[in-house]
Amino acid sequence: MQSFVPLVCEYRGDLLDLTHMGYVCVVDEHSNVVLHLGDPQAKVFYRSASKPIQALPTIARRLDEAYGLTEEETALFAGSHAGEPFHLAALSSLFQKAGLEESWMVMNPAVPAAAYANEERIRQGLPPRKFYHNCAGKHASLLLLQRALGAPVQSYWRMDAPAQQKVLRCVSILSECPQEQISLGIDGCGVPVFAVPLRCMAASFKNLACPDRIRDEALSQAAARFVPRIHRHPLMIRGTGYRCSRLNEDENIVTKGGSLGVQCIGLKREGLGIAIKLVDGTEDVLPLVIRRVFELLGYNKPETLRALDELRPTSMLNDCSMQASLLRPAF
């Protein structure tokens, strides 16, 4: 089987100028592959797409309730926040309530991903800080879990840390991939990152969308409690105008992207899981791929399709406002 295939073609005039290669896999409620482009067994790193899964052990222990955290604050556990003011306010409140220190997070200080937020930081003469890092919410969840397990809090990022072992088990259960077959790496923020076959990534988001399919009662209940918060507070998952926040406005969808061309989606009513990977790491054409997959599956909610069209038009304009290129799905 061919490992990966063309997903998006970009034309200038009549000439094919660029081809974006990748994989797509769709599974049904029983985790059977019902559609695939490229090898559904290809192993792919989740990157940040695993964040909604990684949050579940913390939610399962009801640590959100123990510290009186709001839904917005706990939604950040699953987010890759862009450093907007409301993100910083929620993080500050979360850390204060839970008695956590910003300095305990392992990553280096960063700057906001949202341009306007970073410009305001510069105007105010504020230095980079760890709270600005997009993974700060995930790290807060891990710190809470590590402390609840009675382990040294500041070693939460190590693969042998109890918190990371709980997360690894959770990834295995949600993805239906045996723990010993999960490949490990180091993520950009310093904690472990997980790679599973693409069909397993799709299965994990089918399970998030249909928590009754999760083969662990505590994690099933945690997902049922947690996923609706993503819909009620989609801006916490990324930020204003971003792909993940726009798509999670659709209450039938649970989705999270990962750096370098990863997107995982669960469709609730349809009982389907979708995993997409652009092998060149391109992210800006993901809305075109998602829209085409939705078309093939017959998913046609107007507001969601309109959001995808707004996120990535098929016609590219140059600096003179003239059409320079056209993008077309290749499948």
Short mmCIF file of C-alpha atoms in Angstrom, two decimals:
data_model
loop_
_atom_site.label_atom_id
_atom_site.label_comp_id
_atom_site.label_asym_id
_atom_site.label_seq_id
_atom_site.Cartn_x
_atom_site.Cartn_y
_atom_site.Cartn_z
CA MET A 1 0.00 0.00 0.00
CA GLN A 2 1.28 3.49 -0.83
CA SER A 3 2.35 5.17 2.38
CA PHE A 4 0.93 8.64 1.67
CA VAL A 5 -0.92 10.27 -1.20
CA PRO A 6 -1.66 13.74 -2.67
CA LEU A 7 -4.27 15.59 -0.62
CA VAL A 8 -4.16 19.15 -1.99
CA CYS A 9 -2.87 20.49 -5.32
CA GLU A 10 -1.99 24.12 -5.91
CA TYR A 11 -2.04 25.54 -9.43
CA ARG A 12 -0.59 28.73 -10.90
CA GLY A 13 -2.25 29.24 -14.22
CA ASP A 14 -2.58 25.80 -15.79
CA LEU A 15 0.57 24.45 -14.14
CA LEU A 16 0.59 22.25 -11.06
CA ASP A 17 2.88 24.20 -8.74
CA LEU A 18 2.64 22.43 -5.36
CA THR A 19 1.34 19.10 -4.09
CA HIS A 20 0.64 18.57 -0.40
CA MET A 21 0.94 14.91 0.52
CA GLY A 22 -0.54 13.16 3.51
CA TYR A 23 -2.86 10.62 5.08
CA VAL A 24 -6.54 10.50 5.97
CA CYS A 25 -8.28 7.78 7.97
CA VAL A 26 -11.92 7.49 9.05
CA VAL A 27 -13.20 4.82 11.45
CA ASP A 28 -16.73 3.89 12.49
CA GLU A 29 -18.13 3.40 16.00
CA HIS A 30 -16.51 -0.04 16.17
CA SER A 31 -13.12 1.42 15.11
CA ASN A 32 -13.30 -0.26 11.71
CA VAL A 33 -11.63 1.70 8.91
CA VAL A 34 -14.35 2.94 6.52
CA LEU A 35 -12.29 5.39 4.44
CA HIS A 36 -8.58 5.94 4.08
CA LEU A 37 -6.08 7.72 1.88
CA GLY A 38 -2.61 6.35 2.31
CA ASP A 39 -1.70 3.70 4.84
CA PRO A 40 -4.05 3.72 7.87
CA GLN A 41 -1.34 1.84 9.79
CA ALA A 42 1.21 4.64 9.32
CA LYS A 43 2.44 5.82 12.72
CA VAL A 44 1.97 9.52 13.41
CA PHE A 45 2.75 11.72 16.40
CA TYR A 46 -0.34 13.33 17.89
CA ARG A 47 1.54 16.45 18.94
CA SER A 48 -1.05 18.76 20.56
CA ALA A 49 -3.98 16.79 19.16
CA SER A 50 -3.67 14.50 22.19
CA LYS A 51 -4.44 17.29 24.68
CA PRO A 52 -8.15 16.48 25.17
CA ILE A 53 -7.11 12.89 25.88
CA GLN A 54 -4.28 13.87 28.22
CA ALA A 55 -6.71 15.93 30.31
CA LEU A 56 -8.93 12.97 31.16
CA PRO A 57 -6.91 11.45 34.06
CA THR A 58 -7.04 14.83 35.83
CA ILE A 59 -10.78 15.12 35.23
CA ALA A 60 -11.35 11.49 36.26
CA ARG A 61 -9.83 12.26 39.67
CA ARG A 62 -12.17 15.29 39.89
CA LEU A 63 -9.26 17.63 40.59
CA ASP A 64 -11.19 20.38 38.81
CA GLU A 65 -13.85 20.13 41.53
CA ALA A 66 -11.29 19.82 44.32
CA TYR A 67 -9.87 23.26 43.48
CA GLY A 68 -13.09 24.94 42.41
CA LEU A 69 -11.94 25.47 38.84
CA THR A 70 -14.37 26.96 36.32
CA GLU A 71 -15.24 25.31 33.01
CA GLU A 72 -13.18 27.91 31.14
CA GLU A 73 -10.15 27.17 33.29
CA THR A 74 -10.39 23.41 32.83
CA ALA A 75 -11.05 23.72 29.08
CA LEU A 76 -7.51 25.10 28.89
CA PHE A 77 -6.27 21.61 29.82
CA ALA A 78 -7.19 20.58 26.26
CA GLY A 79 -6.11 23.80 24.57
CA SER A 80 -3.22 25.29 22.66
CA HIS A 81 -4.01 28.82 23.73
CA ALA A 82 -2.85 31.83 21.71
CA GLY A 83 -1.97 34.04 24.67
CA GLU A 84 -5.00 36.34 24.45
CA PRO A 85 -5.93 38.33 27.57
CA PHE A 86 -8.77 35.99 28.53
CA HIS A 87 -6.37 33.02 28.30
CA LEU A 88 -3.93 34.72 30.66
CA ALA A 89 -6.71 35.62 33.09
CA ALA A 90 -7.96 32.03 33.21
CA LEU A 91 -4.45 30.65 33.68
CA SER A 92 -3.67 33.10 36.48
CA SER A 93 -6.91 32.19 38.26
CA LEU A 94 -6.31 28.46 37.80
CA PHE A 95 -2.78 28.60 39.21
CA GLN A 96 -3.87 30.75 42.15
CA LYS A 97 -6.78 28.47 43.10
CA ALA A 98 -4.67 25.32 42.79
CA GLY A 99 -1.57 26.69 44.52
CA LEU A 100 0.66 26.13 41.50
CA GLU A 101 3.69 28.21 40.53
CA GLU A 102 4.31 29.37 36.97
CA SER A 103 8.01 28.61 37.46
CA TRP A 104 7.25 24.90 38.00
CA MET A 105 6.43 24.43 34.31
CA VAL A 106 9.37 22.92 32.44
CA MET A 107 9.23 24.95 29.20
CA ASN A 108 11.17 28.15 28.56
CA PRO A 109 9.31 31.49 28.53
CA ALA A 110 7.45 32.26 25.29
CA VAL A 111 5.47 35.05 23.65
CA PRO A 112 1.78 35.03 22.65
CA ALA A 113 0.87 33.40 19.35
CA ALA A 114 -1.91 35.95 18.75
CA ALA A 115 -0.27 38.88 16.96
CA TYR A 116 -2.36 41.56 18.67
CA ALA A 117 -1.60 40.10 22.11
CA ASN A 118 2.12 39.99 21.42
CA GLU A 119 2.08 43.55 20.07
CA GLU A 120 0.41 44.70 23.27
CA ARG A 121 3.03 42.83 25.30
CA ILE A 122 5.76 44.67 23.40
CA ARG A 123 4.04 48.05 23.87
CA GLN A 124 3.90 47.41 27.61
CA GLY A 125 7.54 46.31 27.71
CA LEU A 126 6.63 42.93 29.20
CA PRO A 127 9.10 40.03 28.97
CA PRO A 128 8.31 36.54 27.64
CA ARG A 129 6.78 34.26 30.25
CA LYS A 130 5.74 30.64 30.59
CA PHE A 131 2.05 31.52 30.80
CA TYR A 132 2.26 32.70 27.18
CA HIS A 133 3.28 29.23 26.01
CA ASN A 134 0.41 27.53 24.15
CA CYS A 135 0.82 24.33 26.22
CA ALA A 136 0.51 25.99 29.64
CA GLY A 137 -2.98 24.56 30.22
CA LYS A 138 -1.82 21.01 29.54
CA HIS A 139 1.10 21.50 31.93
CA ALA A 140 -1.26 22.78 34.63
CA SER A 141 -3.30 19.59 34.31
CA LEU A 142 -0.16 17.45 34.56
CA LEU A 143 1.08 19.34 37.62
CA LEU A 144 -2.25 18.77 39.37
CA LEU A 145 -2.23 15.09 38.49
CA GLN A 146 1.37 14.56 39.59
CA ARG A 147 0.71 16.20 42.95
CA ALA A 148 -2.48 14.18 43.49
CA LEU A 149 -0.48 11.00 42.90
CA GLY A 150 1.89 11.98 45.72
CA ALA A 151 4.91 12.37 43.44
CA PRO A 152 7.47 15.23 43.25
CA VAL A 153 5.57 17.93 41.39
CA GLN A 154 8.49 19.42 39.47
CA SER A 155 9.42 16.10 37.86
CA TYR A 156 5.96 15.86 36.25
CA TRP A 157 7.46 16.13 32.74
CA ARG A 158 9.61 12.98 32.92
CA MET A 159 8.39 9.86 31.09
CA ASP A 160 8.73 7.81 34.27
CA ALA A 161 6.69 10.31 36.31
CA PRO A 162 3.44 8.84 37.69
CA ALA A 163 1.42 11.53 35.91
CA GLN A 164 2.96 10.66 32.55
CA GLN A 165 2.34 6.96 33.12
CA LYS A 166 -1.33 7.70 33.77
CA VAL A 167 -1.47 9.74 30.57
CA LEU A 168 0.24 6.96 28.59
CA ARG A 169 -2.34 4.47 29.85
CA CYS A 170 -5.14 6.88 28.90
CA VAL A 171 -3.75 7.37 25.38
CA SER A 172 -3.57 3.58 25.02
CA ILE A 173 -7.19 3.09 26.13
CA LEU A 174 -8.64 5.91 24.02
CA SER A 175 -6.64 4.98 20.90
CA GLU A 176 -7.16 1.23 21.41
CA CYS A 177 -3.43 0.82 20.80
CA PRO A 178 -1.50 -1.48 23.18
CA GLN A 179 0.73 0.59 25.43
CA GLU A 180 3.88 -1.23 24.32
CA GLN A 181 3.15 -0.28 20.69
CA ILE A 182 2.95 3.46 21.35
CA SER A 183 6.11 5.27 20.22
CA LEU A 184 7.39 8.08 22.43
CA GLY A 185 9.22 11.28 21.65
CA ILE A 186 9.80 14.68 23.26
CA ASP A 187 7.31 17.41 22.43
CA GLY A 188 8.21 21.04 21.81
CA CYS A 189 7.12 21.96 25.34
CA GLY A 190 9.35 19.35 27.01
CA VAL A 191 6.90 16.58 27.90
CA PRO A 192 6.46 13.21 26.16
CA VAL A 193 4.62 13.06 22.84
CA PHE A 194 2.87 9.94 21.57
CA ALA A 195 2.73 8.27 18.16
CA VAL A 196 0.16 5.62 17.19
CA PRO A 197 -1.14 4.27 13.86
CA LEU A 198 -3.39 6.76 12.09
CA ARG A 199 -6.43 4.49 12.49
CA CYS A 200 -5.82 4.53 16.26
CA MET A 201 -5.72 8.31 16.27
CA ALA A 202 -9.07 8.31 14.48
CA ALA A 203 -10.43 5.79 17.00
CA SER A 204 -9.38 7.97 19.93
CA PHE A 205 -11.46 10.90 18.70
CA LYS A 206 -14.39 8.64 17.88
CA ASN A 207 -14.19 7.60 21.52
CA LEU A 208 -14.04 11.22 22.71
CA ALA A 209 -17.13 11.94 20.61
CA CYS A 210 -18.88 8.75 21.83
CA PRO A 211 -17.61 8.28 25.42
CA ASP A 212 -19.83 5.25 25.95
CA ARG A 213 -17.38 3.43 23.61
CA ILE A 214 -14.42 4.06 25.96
CA ARG A 215 -13.36 0.78 27.56
CA ASP A 216 -12.72 2.24 31.00
CA GLU A 217 -15.59 3.45 33.17
CA ALA A 218 -13.70 6.26 34.92
CA LEU A 219 -12.31 7.65 31.67
CA SER A 220 -15.69 7.26 29.96
CA GLN A 221 -17.36 9.34 32.65
CA ALA A 222 -14.53 11.89 32.55
CA ALA A 223 -14.91 12.34 28.78
CA ALA A 224 -18.69 12.71 29.12
CA ARG A 225 -18.14 15.50 31.67
CA PHE A 226 -15.24 17.19 29.93
CA VAL A 227 -16.00 17.29 26.19
CA PRO A 228 -19.10 19.52 26.51
CA ARG A 229 -16.90 22.18 28.10
CA ILE A 230 -14.90 22.37 24.88
CA HIS A 231 -18.12 23.30 23.04
CA ARG A 232 -19.23 25.79 25.67
CA HIS A 233 -15.82 27.48 25.69
CA PRO A 234 -14.23 26.86 22.28
CA LEU A 235 -12.02 29.95 22.48
CA MET A 236 -10.06 28.25 25.24
CA ILE A 237 -9.01 25.51 22.82
CA ARG A 238 -7.01 27.95 20.67
CA GLY A 239 -8.35 31.50 20.33
CA THR A 240 -10.18 34.07 18.27
CA GLY A 241 -10.51 33.06 14.61
CA TYR A 242 -8.42 29.88 14.84
CA ARG A 243 -9.35 26.55 13.22
CA CYS A 244 -9.84 24.46 16.36
CA SER A 245 -11.94 27.09 18.10
CA ARG A 246 -14.13 27.66 15.04
CA LEU A 247 -14.77 23.94 14.48
CA ASN A 248 -15.53 23.21 18.14
CA GLU A 249 -18.40 25.71 17.95
CA ASP A 250 -20.22 22.83 16.25
CA GLU A 251 -21.51 20.74 19.17
CA ASN A 252 -21.52 17.61 17.01
CA ILE A 253 -17.76 17.86 16.56
CA VAL A 254 -14.88 17.42 18.97
CA THR A 255 -11.57 18.28 17.35
CA LYS A 256 -8.00 19.23 18.15
CA GLY A 257 -5.10 19.97 15.87
CA GLY A 258 -1.45 19.31 16.41
CA SER A 259 1.60 21.14 15.17
CA LEU A 260 2.94 20.28 11.72
CA GLY A 261 -0.20 19.25 9.90
CA VAL A 262 -2.21 17.04 12.30
CA GLN A 263 -5.98 17.24 12.85
CA CYS A 264 -8.17 14.75 14.70
CA ILE A 265 -11.98 14.95 14.64
CA GLY A 266 -14.82 13.04 16.24
CA LEU A 267 -18.38 13.22 14.87
CA LYS A 268 -20.89 12.43 17.61
CA ARG A 269 -24.15 11.59 15.85
CA GLU A 270 -22.36 9.67 13.10
CA GLY A 271 -20.09 7.79 15.51
CA LEU A 272 -17.05 8.48 13.34
CA GLY A 273 -13.43 9.34 14.05
CA ILE A 274 -11.17 11.15 11.57
CA ALA A 275 -7.39 11.58 11.58
CA ILE A 276 -5.46 13.70 9.08
CA LYS A 277 -1.73 14.28 8.66
CA LEU A 278 0.03 16.49 6.09
CA VAL A 279 3.49 14.97 5.80
CA ASP A 280 5.17 18.26 4.83
CA GLY A 281 3.89 19.84 8.03
CA THR A 282 1.62 22.26 6.18
CA GLU A 283 -1.27 23.46 8.32
CA ASP A 284 -2.95 26.18 6.27
CA VAL A 285 -4.51 23.73 3.78
CA LEU A 286 -6.06 21.57 6.51
CA PRO A 287 -9.48 23.31 6.19
CA LEU A 288 -9.62 22.22 2.52
CA VAL A 289 -8.85 18.63 3.44
CA ILE A 290 -11.37 18.62 6.30
CA ARG A 291 -14.07 20.09 4.09
CA ARG A 292 -13.50 17.47 1.40
CA VAL A 293 -13.61 14.64 3.98
CA PHE A 294 -16.88 16.07 5.32
CA GLU A 295 -18.27 16.12 1.77
CA LEU A 296 -17.35 12.48 1.25
CA LEU A 297 -19.02 11.57 4.55
CA GLY A 298 -22.13 13.62 3.80
CA TYR A 299 -21.53 16.00 6.71
CA ASN A 300 -23.01 19.27 5.51
CA LYS A 301 -23.76 21.57 8.45
CA PRO A 302 -23.77 24.99 6.74
CA GLU A 303 -22.15 26.98 9.56
CA THR A 304 -19.28 24.52 9.85
CA LEU A 305 -18.64 24.38 6.10
CA ARG A 306 -18.77 28.18 5.96
CA ALA A 307 -16.18 28.40 8.75
CA LEU A 308 -13.87 26.07 6.82
CA ASP A 309 -14.27 28.19 3.68
CA GLU A 310 -13.43 31.34 5.64
CA LEU A 311 -10.38 29.70 7.20
CA ARG A 312 -8.92 28.71 3.83
CA PRO A 313 -10.30 30.05 0.55
CA THR A 314 -9.43 28.04 -2.55
CA SER A 315 -8.23 31.14 -4.39
CA MET A 316 -4.96 32.79 -3.31
CA LEU A 317 -4.43 36.51 -3.95
CA ASN A 318 -1.05 38.14 -4.46
CA ASP A 319 0.17 41.51 -3.15
CA CYS A 320 -1.76 43.27 -5.92
CA SER A 321 -5.06 41.62 -4.92
CA MET A 322 -4.91 39.53 -8.09
CA GLN A 323 -5.63 35.79 -8.15
CA ALA A 324 -2.27 34.09 -8.10
CA SER A 325 -3.12 30.46 -7.46
CA LEU A 326 -5.94 27.98 -7.01
CA LEU A 327 -6.04 25.15 -4.48
CA ARG A 328 -8.01 21.98 -5.07
CA PRO A 329 -8.45 18.79 -3.05
CA ALA A 330 -6.71 15.93 -4.83
CA PHE A 331 -9.16 13.24 -3.69
#
